[in-house]
C-alpha positions as a LaTeX table, in Angstrom:
\begin{tabular}{lrrr}
\hline
Residue & $x$ (\AA) & $y$ (\AA) & $z$ (\AA) \\
\hline
Met1 & 0.00 & 0.00 & 0.00 \\
Lys2 & 1.14 & 3.48 & $-0.86$ \\
Pro3 & 1.41 & 5.79 & 2.18 \\
Ile4 & $-1.06$ & 8.68 & 2.11 \\
Ser5 & 0.77 & 11.98 & 2.02 \\
Ser6 & $-0.48$ & 15.00 & 3.95 \\
Leu7 & $-1.18$ & 16.68 & 0.59 \\
Asp8 & $-3.62$ & 13.90 & $-0.35$ \\
Ile9 & $-5.29$ & 14.17 & 3.06 \\
Asn10 & $-5.70$ & 17.93 & 2.62 \\
Arg11 & $-7.19$ & 17.39 & $-0.83$ \\
Ile12 & $-9.66$ & 14.78 & 0.47 \\
Gly13 & $-10.70$ & 17.02 & 3.38 \\
Phe14 & $-11.08$ & 20.01 & 1.08 \\
Leu15 & $-13.19$ & 18.07 & $-1.43$ \\
Lys16 & $-15.41$ & 16.69 & 1.33 \\
Gly17 & $-15.93$ & 20.20 & 2.69 \\
Leu18 & $-16.63$ & 21.51 & $-0.80$ \\
Val19 & $-19.28$ & 18.85 & $-1.48$ \\
Val20 & $-21.00$ & 19.52 & 1.86 \\
Thr21 & $-20.92$ & 23.30 & 1.46 \\
Thr22 & $-22.12$ & 23.15 & $-2.14$ \\
Ala23 & $-25.17$ & 21.16 & $-1.01$ \\
Ile24 & $-25.88$ & 23.63 & 1.81 \\
Trp25 & $-25.22$ & 26.60 & $-0.47$ \\
Ile26 & $-27.74$ & 25.35 & $-3.06$ \\
Gln27 & $-30.34$ & 24.97 & $-0.30$ \\
Ser28 & $-29.72$ & 28.38 & 1.27 \\
Lys29 & $-29.15$ & 30.18 & $-2.08$ \\
Asp30 & $-27.38$ & 32.94 & $-0.22$ \\
Ile31 & $-24.00$ & 33.83 & $-1.73$ \\
Thr32 & $-22.66$ & 35.46 & 1.44 \\
Asp33 & $-23.59$ & 32.44 & 3.58 \\
Gly34 & $-22.21$ & 30.16 & 0.88 \\
Phe35 & $-18.78$ & 31.76 & 0.93 \\
Tyr36 & $-18.77$ & 31.80 & 4.74 \\
Leu37 & $-19.65$ & 28.09 & 4.87 \\
Ile38 & $-17.03$ & 27.18 & 2.25 \\
His39 & $-14.42$ & 29.02 & 4.31 \\
Lys40 & $-15.60$ & 27.46 & 7.58 \\
Phe41 & $-16.12$ & 23.89 & 6.37 \\
Gly42 & $-13.10$ & 23.96 & 4.07 \\
Leu43 & $-10.82$ & 24.70 & 7.03 \\
Ser44 & $-12.59$ & 22.44 & 9.54 \\
Gly45 & $-12.69$ & 19.61 & 6.99 \\
Arg46 & $-8.94$ & 19.74 & 6.60 \\
Gln47 & $-8.39$ & 19.87 & 10.37 \\
Ser48 & $-10.65$ & 16.87 & 11.03 \\
Glu49 & $-8.87$ & 14.86 & 8.31 \\
Met50 & $-5.53$ & 15.64 & 9.96 \\
Lys51 & $-6.85$ & 14.53 & 13.38 \\
Val52 & $-7.94$ & 11.15 & 11.95 \\
Val53 & $-4.33$ & 10.48 & 10.92 \\
\hline
\end{tabular}
């Protein structure tokens, strides 16, 4: 098995956050909230991925 680099982990966390925020953003249809959520979930997604490892 190939070891997972921290770059891959960041990418996975970022993509997960992006998918979640896109779904929420579509529901809320508020651009300001959307950007706030992307910022919030994007960062928290990466942090939670790092904690798992």
